[in-house]
mmCIF file of C-alpha atoms in Angstrom:
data_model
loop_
_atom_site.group_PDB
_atom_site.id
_atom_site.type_symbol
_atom_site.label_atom_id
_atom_site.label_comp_id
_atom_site.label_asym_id
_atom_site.label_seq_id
_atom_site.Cartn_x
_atom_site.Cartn_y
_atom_site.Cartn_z
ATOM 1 C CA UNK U 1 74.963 36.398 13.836
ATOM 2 C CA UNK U 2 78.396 34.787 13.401
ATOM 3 C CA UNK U 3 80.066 33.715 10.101
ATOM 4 C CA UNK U 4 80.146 30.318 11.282
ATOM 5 C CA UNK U 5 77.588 28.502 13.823
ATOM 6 C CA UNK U 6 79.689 25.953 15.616
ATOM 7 C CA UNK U 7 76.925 24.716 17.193
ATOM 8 C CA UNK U 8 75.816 23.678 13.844
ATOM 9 C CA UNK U 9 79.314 23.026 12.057
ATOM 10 C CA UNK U 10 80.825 20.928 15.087
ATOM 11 C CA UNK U 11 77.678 19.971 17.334
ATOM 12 C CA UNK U 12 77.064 16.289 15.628
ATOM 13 C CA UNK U 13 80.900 15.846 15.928
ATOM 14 C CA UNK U 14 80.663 16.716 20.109
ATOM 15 C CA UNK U 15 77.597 14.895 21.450
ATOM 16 C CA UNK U 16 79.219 12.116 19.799
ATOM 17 C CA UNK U 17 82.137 12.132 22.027
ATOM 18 C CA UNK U 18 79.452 12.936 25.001
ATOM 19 C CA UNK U 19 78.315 10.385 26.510
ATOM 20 C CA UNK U 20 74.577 9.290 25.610
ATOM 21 C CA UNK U 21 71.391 11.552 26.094
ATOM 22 C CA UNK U 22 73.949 14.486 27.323
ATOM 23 C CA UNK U 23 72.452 18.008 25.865
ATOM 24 C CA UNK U 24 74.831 19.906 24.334
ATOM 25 C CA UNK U 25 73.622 23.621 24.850
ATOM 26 C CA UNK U 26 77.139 25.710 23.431
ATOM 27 C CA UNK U 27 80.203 25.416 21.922
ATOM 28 C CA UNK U 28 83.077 27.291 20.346
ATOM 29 C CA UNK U 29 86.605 27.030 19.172
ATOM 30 C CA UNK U 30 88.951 28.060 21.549
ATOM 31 C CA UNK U 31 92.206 29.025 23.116
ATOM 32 C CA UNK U 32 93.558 30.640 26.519
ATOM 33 C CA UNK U 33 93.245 34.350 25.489
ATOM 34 C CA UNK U 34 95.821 36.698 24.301
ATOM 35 C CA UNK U 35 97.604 37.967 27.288
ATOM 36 C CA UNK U 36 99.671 37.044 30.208
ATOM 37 C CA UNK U 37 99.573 33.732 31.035
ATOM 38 C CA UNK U 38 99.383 33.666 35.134
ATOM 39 C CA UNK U 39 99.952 31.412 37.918
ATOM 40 C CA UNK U 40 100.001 32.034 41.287
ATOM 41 C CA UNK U 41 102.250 34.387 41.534
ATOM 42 C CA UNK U 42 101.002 38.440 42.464
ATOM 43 C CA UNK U 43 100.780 40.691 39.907
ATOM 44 C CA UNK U 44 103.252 43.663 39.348
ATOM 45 C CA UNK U 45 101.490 46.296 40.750
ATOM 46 C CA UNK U 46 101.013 44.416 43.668
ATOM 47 C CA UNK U 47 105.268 43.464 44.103
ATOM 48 C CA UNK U 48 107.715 46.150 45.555
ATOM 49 C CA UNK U 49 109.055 47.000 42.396
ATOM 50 C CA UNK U 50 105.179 48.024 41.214
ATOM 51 C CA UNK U 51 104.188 49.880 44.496
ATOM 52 C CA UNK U 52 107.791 51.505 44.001
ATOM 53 C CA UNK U 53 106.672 52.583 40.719
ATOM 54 C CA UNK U 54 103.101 53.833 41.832
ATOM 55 C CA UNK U 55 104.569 55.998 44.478
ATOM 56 C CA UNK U 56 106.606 57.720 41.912
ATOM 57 C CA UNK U 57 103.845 58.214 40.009
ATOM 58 C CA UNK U 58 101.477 59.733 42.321
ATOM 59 C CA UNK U 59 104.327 61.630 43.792
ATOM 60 C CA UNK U 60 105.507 63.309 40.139
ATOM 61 C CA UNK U 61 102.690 66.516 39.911
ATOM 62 C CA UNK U 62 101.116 66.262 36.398
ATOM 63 C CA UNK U 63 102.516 68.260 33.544
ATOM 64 C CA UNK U 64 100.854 71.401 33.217
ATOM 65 C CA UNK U 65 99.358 72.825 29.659
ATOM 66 C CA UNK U 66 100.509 71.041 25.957
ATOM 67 C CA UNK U 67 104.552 72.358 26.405
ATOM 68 C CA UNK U 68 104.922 70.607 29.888
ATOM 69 C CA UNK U 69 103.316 67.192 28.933
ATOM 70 C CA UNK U 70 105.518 67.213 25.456
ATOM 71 C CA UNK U 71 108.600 67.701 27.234
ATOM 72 C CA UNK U 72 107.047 65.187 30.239
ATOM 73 C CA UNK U 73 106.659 62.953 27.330
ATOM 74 C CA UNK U 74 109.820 63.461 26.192
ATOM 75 C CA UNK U 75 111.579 63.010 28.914
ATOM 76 C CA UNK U 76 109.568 59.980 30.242
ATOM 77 C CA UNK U 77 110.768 58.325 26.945
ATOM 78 C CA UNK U 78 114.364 59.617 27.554
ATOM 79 C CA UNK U 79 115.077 59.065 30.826
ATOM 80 C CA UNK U 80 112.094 57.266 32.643
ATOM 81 C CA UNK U 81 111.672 54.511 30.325
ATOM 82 C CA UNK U 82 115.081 52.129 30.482
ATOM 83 C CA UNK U 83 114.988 52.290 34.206
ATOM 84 C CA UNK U 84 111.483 50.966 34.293
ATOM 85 C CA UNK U 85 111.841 47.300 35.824
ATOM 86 C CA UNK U 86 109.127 46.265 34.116
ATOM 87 C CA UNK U 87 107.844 42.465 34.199
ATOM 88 C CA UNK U 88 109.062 40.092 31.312
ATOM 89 C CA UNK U 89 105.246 39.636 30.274
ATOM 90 C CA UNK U 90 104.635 43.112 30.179
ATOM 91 C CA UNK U 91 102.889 44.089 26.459
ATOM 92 C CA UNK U 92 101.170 40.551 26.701
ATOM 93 C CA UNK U 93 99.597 41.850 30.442
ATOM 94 C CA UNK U 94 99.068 45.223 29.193
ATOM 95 C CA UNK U 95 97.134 44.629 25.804
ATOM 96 C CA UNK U 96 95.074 41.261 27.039
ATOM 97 C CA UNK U 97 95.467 41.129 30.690
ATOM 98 C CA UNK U 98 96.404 38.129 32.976
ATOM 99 C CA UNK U 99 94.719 35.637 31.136
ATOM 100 C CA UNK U 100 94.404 32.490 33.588
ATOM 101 C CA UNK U 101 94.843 31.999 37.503
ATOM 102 C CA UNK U 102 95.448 29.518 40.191
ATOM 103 C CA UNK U 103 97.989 26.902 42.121
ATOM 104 C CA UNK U 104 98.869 24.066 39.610
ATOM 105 C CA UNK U 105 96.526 21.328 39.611
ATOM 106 C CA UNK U 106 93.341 24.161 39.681
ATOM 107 C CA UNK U 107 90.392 23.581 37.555
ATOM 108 C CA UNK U 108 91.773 26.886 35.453
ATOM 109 C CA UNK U 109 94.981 25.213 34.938
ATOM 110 C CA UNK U 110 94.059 21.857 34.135
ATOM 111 C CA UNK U 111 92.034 23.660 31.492
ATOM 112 C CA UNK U 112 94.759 25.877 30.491
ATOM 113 C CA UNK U 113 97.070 22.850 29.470
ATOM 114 C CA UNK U 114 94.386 21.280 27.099
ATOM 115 C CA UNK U 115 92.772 24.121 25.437
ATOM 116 C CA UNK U 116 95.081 25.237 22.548
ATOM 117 C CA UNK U 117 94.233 26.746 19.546
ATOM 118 C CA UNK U 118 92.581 23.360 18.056
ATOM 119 C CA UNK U 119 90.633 22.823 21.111
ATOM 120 C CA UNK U 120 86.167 23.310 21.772
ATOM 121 C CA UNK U 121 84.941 24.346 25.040
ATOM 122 C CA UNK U 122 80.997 23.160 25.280
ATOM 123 C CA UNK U 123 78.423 23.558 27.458
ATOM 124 C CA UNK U 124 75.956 20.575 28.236
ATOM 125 C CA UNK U 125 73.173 19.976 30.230
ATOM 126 C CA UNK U 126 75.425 17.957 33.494
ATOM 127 C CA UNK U 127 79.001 19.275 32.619
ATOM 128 C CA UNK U 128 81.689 22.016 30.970
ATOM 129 C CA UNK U 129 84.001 20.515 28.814
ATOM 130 C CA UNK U 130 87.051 20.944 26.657
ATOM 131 C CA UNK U 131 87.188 18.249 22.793
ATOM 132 C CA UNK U 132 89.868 18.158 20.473
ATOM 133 C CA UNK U 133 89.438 16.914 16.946
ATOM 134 C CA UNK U 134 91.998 14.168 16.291
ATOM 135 C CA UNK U 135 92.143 12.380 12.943
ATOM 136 C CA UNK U 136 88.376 14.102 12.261
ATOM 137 C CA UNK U 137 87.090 12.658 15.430
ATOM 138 C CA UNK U 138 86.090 14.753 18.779
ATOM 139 C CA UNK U 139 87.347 13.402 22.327
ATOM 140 C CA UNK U 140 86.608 15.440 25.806
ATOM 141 C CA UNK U 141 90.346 15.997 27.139
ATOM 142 C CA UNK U 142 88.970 17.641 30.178
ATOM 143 C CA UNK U 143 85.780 17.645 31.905
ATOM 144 C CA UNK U 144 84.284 19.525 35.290
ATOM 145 C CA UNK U 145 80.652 19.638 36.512
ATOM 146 C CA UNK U 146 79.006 22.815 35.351
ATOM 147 C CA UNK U 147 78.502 23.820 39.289
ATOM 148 C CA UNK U 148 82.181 24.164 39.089
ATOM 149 C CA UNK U 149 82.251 26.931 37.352
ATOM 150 C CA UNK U 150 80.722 29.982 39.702
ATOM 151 C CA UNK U 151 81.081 32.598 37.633
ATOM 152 C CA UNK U 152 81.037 33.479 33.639
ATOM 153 C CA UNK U 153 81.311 36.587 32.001
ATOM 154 C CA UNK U 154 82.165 38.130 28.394
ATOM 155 C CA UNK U 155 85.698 39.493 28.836
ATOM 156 C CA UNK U 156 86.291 41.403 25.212
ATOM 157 C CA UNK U 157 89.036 43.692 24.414
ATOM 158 C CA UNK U 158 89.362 46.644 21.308
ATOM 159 C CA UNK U 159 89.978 43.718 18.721
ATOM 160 C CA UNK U 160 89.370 40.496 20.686
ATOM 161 C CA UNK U 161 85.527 40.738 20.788
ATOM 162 C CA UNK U 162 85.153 36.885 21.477
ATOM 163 C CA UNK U 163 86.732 36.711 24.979
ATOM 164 C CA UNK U 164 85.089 35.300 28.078
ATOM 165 C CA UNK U 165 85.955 34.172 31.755
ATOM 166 C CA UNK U 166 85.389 31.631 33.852
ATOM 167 C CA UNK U 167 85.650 31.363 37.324
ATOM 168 C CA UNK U 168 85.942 28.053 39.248
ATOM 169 C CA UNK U 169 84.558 27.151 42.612
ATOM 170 C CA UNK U 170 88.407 26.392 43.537
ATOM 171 C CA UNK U 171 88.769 30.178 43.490
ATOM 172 C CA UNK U 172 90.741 29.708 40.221
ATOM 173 C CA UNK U 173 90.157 31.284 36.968
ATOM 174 C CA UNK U 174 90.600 31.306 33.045
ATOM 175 C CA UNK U 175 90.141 33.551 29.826
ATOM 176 C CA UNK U 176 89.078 31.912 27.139
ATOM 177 C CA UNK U 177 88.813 33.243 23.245
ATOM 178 C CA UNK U 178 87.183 32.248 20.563
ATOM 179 C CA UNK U 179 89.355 31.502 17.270
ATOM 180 C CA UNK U 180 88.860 30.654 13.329
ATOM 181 C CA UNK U 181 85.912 32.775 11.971
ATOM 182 C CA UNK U 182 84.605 34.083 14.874
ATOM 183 C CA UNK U 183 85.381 37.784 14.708
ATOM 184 C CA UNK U 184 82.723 38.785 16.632
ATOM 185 C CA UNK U 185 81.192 38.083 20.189
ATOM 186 C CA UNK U 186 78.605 35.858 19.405
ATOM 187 C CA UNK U 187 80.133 32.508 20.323
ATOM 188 C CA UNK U 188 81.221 33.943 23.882
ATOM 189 C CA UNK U 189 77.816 35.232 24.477
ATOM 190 C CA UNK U 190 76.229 31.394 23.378
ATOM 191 C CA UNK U 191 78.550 30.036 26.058
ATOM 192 C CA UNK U 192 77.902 32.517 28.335
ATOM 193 C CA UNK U 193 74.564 32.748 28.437
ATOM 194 C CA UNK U 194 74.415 28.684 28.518
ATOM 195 C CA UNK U 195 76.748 29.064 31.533
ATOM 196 C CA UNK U 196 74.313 31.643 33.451
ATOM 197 C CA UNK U 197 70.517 30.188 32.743
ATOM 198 C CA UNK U 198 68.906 30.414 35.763
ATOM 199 C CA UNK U 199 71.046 32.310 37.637
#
């Protein structure tokens, strides 16, 4: 049960700015999740400089009883560490994960550039779309068919319970979290679940 029901906080608000007779079946508050925020561009492990680094890995034998992995340790932090190339995103991709992906002008990043922290992502009946409240008034800034979106899932991390993905027909895709009072998962399983009915 979540601490606040946006269907029920926000949901007169949103089928206002629907247009008439259009069921509104979810929403939530939400932002592009906490992590890196892609493009189309690979991912480190998959670049030289990554496969480089794998190699290594695989190659160094593992540390044998507690006195070899302290000193491993040790010297990994010593020596290992500053000649790491690592990428310029890399606690952001490490603790949340590439967060959103696709060429520009994909369904994921059209909906990257409008959902900030003060945006709603619903679910209706015909169509997935992203509202912002302006001057205590909601308006759709983005808007797809819901047989756009191919795929849904929950997506949580450790302390970011409210996390979900969506994946567009264009072969693009986005995480989403949930913000404001919604420390659990309930809100991503709503629009989730709205997402897969019938699938």
């Amino acid at each position: 049960m979540p601490l606040v029901d946006d269907l029920e906080v926000w949901g007169d608000d949103a089928r206002r700015a629907l247009a008439p007779g259009e069921a509104l079946l979810a929403i939530t508050s939400v932002g592009v999740a906490y992590g890196a925020r892609g493009g189309a561009e690979p991912d480190f492990w998959t670049t030289p400089a990554g496969r480089l680094a794998d190699r290594v890995n695989r190659a160094v034998p593992e540390p044998k009883g507690w006195v070899g992995k302290a000193l491993a340790g040790v010297g990994g932090v010593a020596f290992a560490s500053p000649s790491v190339d690592l990428p310029s995103d890399f606690p952001e991709s490490w603790i949340g994960g590439r967060t959103c992906f696709g060429p520009a002008g994909s369904s994921a990043r059209q909906l990257e550039a409008v959902a900030t922290g003060h945006s709603f992502f619903a679910v209706t009946a015909q169509r997935v779309v992203a509202l912002v409240d302006v001057d205590d008034r909601m308006r759709v800034t983005w808007a797809m068919p819901r047989d756009a979106v191919v795929a849904a899932r929950r997506r949580p991390r450790l302390l970011a319970r409210g996390r979900f993905g969506l994946v567009f027909a264009d072969g693009s895709w986005i995480v989403l979290g949930t913000f404001g009072s919604h420390v659990g998962s309930a809100h991503a399983k709503r629009v989730v679940a709205a997402l897969t009915a019938g699938s």
